[in-house]
Amino acid sequence: MTWPHRGRPRTIRSFAHVPYGTPLVWQAAWLYEHARRLAERERSDAVDDALAVLALTTNLYHDARWDGVRQAVQAGATVDEIALALGMAIHDAHDLVHRIEERDQMAATSISETRLAPSSASTSYR
C-alpha cells in the first residue's frame, strides 16, 4: 500500500518509510486498512500489506512510547517510575528519557533558528 507524502504516494516496507511527525491517528488508520485487507485477503499481493502492518506497528509502538515517556516526565514521574511502567532497567529508562530530552531540545532549537533566520524576501534598511 502507499503512504501520502507531499502529494505523492509512498510504499511502506519499513518503519523508516513513515515520515517523522506523522500523526498517530493517521498511522493507526493505515495500519487498520492494511490489517483488514490482510485478514480478508482481498488481494493476491499480501506481502505489501504484511510488511506495511509490521512497519506501522513498529512505528506506532515507538512513537507512542516516546510520547508517553515525554508526558510522564512532564507530569513529574521519576525515572524509577517510568522504568517500572515500561518494564525496563532503571539505567535504560534514564538513557531513554535523556534521548527524548535531547531530541526535543534539537527540535526546539531547529524551530527557533528557522523563526530567527532572515527571510530572503526581507528588505534591509541601512
Tab-separated table of C-alpha atoms in Angstrom, residues 23-74:
chain	number	residue	atom	x	y	z
A	23	PRO	CA	0.159	11.848	13.479
A	24	LEU	CA	-0.500	8.604	15.341
A	25	VAL	CA	-4.135	8.614	14.244
A	26	TRP	CA	-3.071	8.572	10.556
A	27	GLN	CA	-0.682	5.723	11.235
A	28	ALA	CA	-3.411	3.813	13.072
A	29	ALA	CA	-5.869	4.314	10.201
A	30	TRP	CA	-3.374	2.992	7.649
A	31	LEU	CA	-2.490	0.097	9.969
A	32	TYR	CA	-6.172	-0.804	10.243
A	33	GLU	CA	-6.604	-0.723	6.460
A	34	HIS	CA	-3.563	-2.926	5.811
A	35	ALA	CA	-4.537	-5.385	8.575
A	36	ARG	CA	-8.128	-5.563	7.318
A	37	ARG	CA	-7.036	-6.309	3.763
A	38	LEU	CA	-4.534	-8.867	5.003
A	39	ALA	CA	-7.181	-10.624	7.115
A	40	GLU	CA	-9.747	-10.581	4.322
A	41	ARG	CA	-7.149	-11.433	1.688
A	42	GLU	CA	-8.728	-9.096	-0.850
A	43	ARG	CA	-5.578	-9.028	-2.933
A	44	SER	CA	-3.090	-11.604	-4.022
A	45	ASP	CA	-0.369	-9.087	-3.130
A	46	ALA	CA	-0.422	-9.832	0.611
A	47	VAL	CA	3.330	-9.226	1.042
A	48	ASP	CA	2.955	-5.438	0.775
A	49	ASP	CA	0.168	-5.401	3.348
A	50	ALA	CA	2.061	-7.728	5.702
A	51	LEU	CA	5.189	-5.566	5.534
A	52	ALA	CA	3.141	-2.389	5.991
A	53	VAL	CA	1.479	-3.884	9.096
A	54	LEU	CA	4.900	-4.719	10.550
A	55	ALA	CA	6.306	-1.280	9.714
A	56	LEU	CA	3.319	0.654	11.035
A	57	THR	CA	3.039	-1.325	14.276
A	58	THR	CA	6.749	-0.773	14.898
A	59	ASN	CA	6.459	2.950	14.217
A	60	LEU	CA	3.294	3.335	16.298
A	61	TYR	CA	4.922	1.486	19.186
A	62	HIS	CA	7.996	3.716	19.199
A	63	ASP	CA	6.099	6.983	18.692
A	64	ALA	CA	3.509	6.176	21.362
A	65	ARG	CA	6.201	5.014	23.788
A	66	TRP	CA	8.303	8.156	23.335
A	67	ASP	CA	5.231	10.377	23.632
A	68	GLY	CA	4.113	8.510	26.760
A	69	VAL	CA	7.526	8.882	28.379
A	70	ARG	CA	7.591	12.582	27.499
A	71	GLN	CA	4.146	13.085	29.066
A	72	ALA	CA	5.136	11.132	32.182
A	73	VAL	CA	8.253	13.280	32.658
A	74	GLN	CA	6.257	16.483	32.144
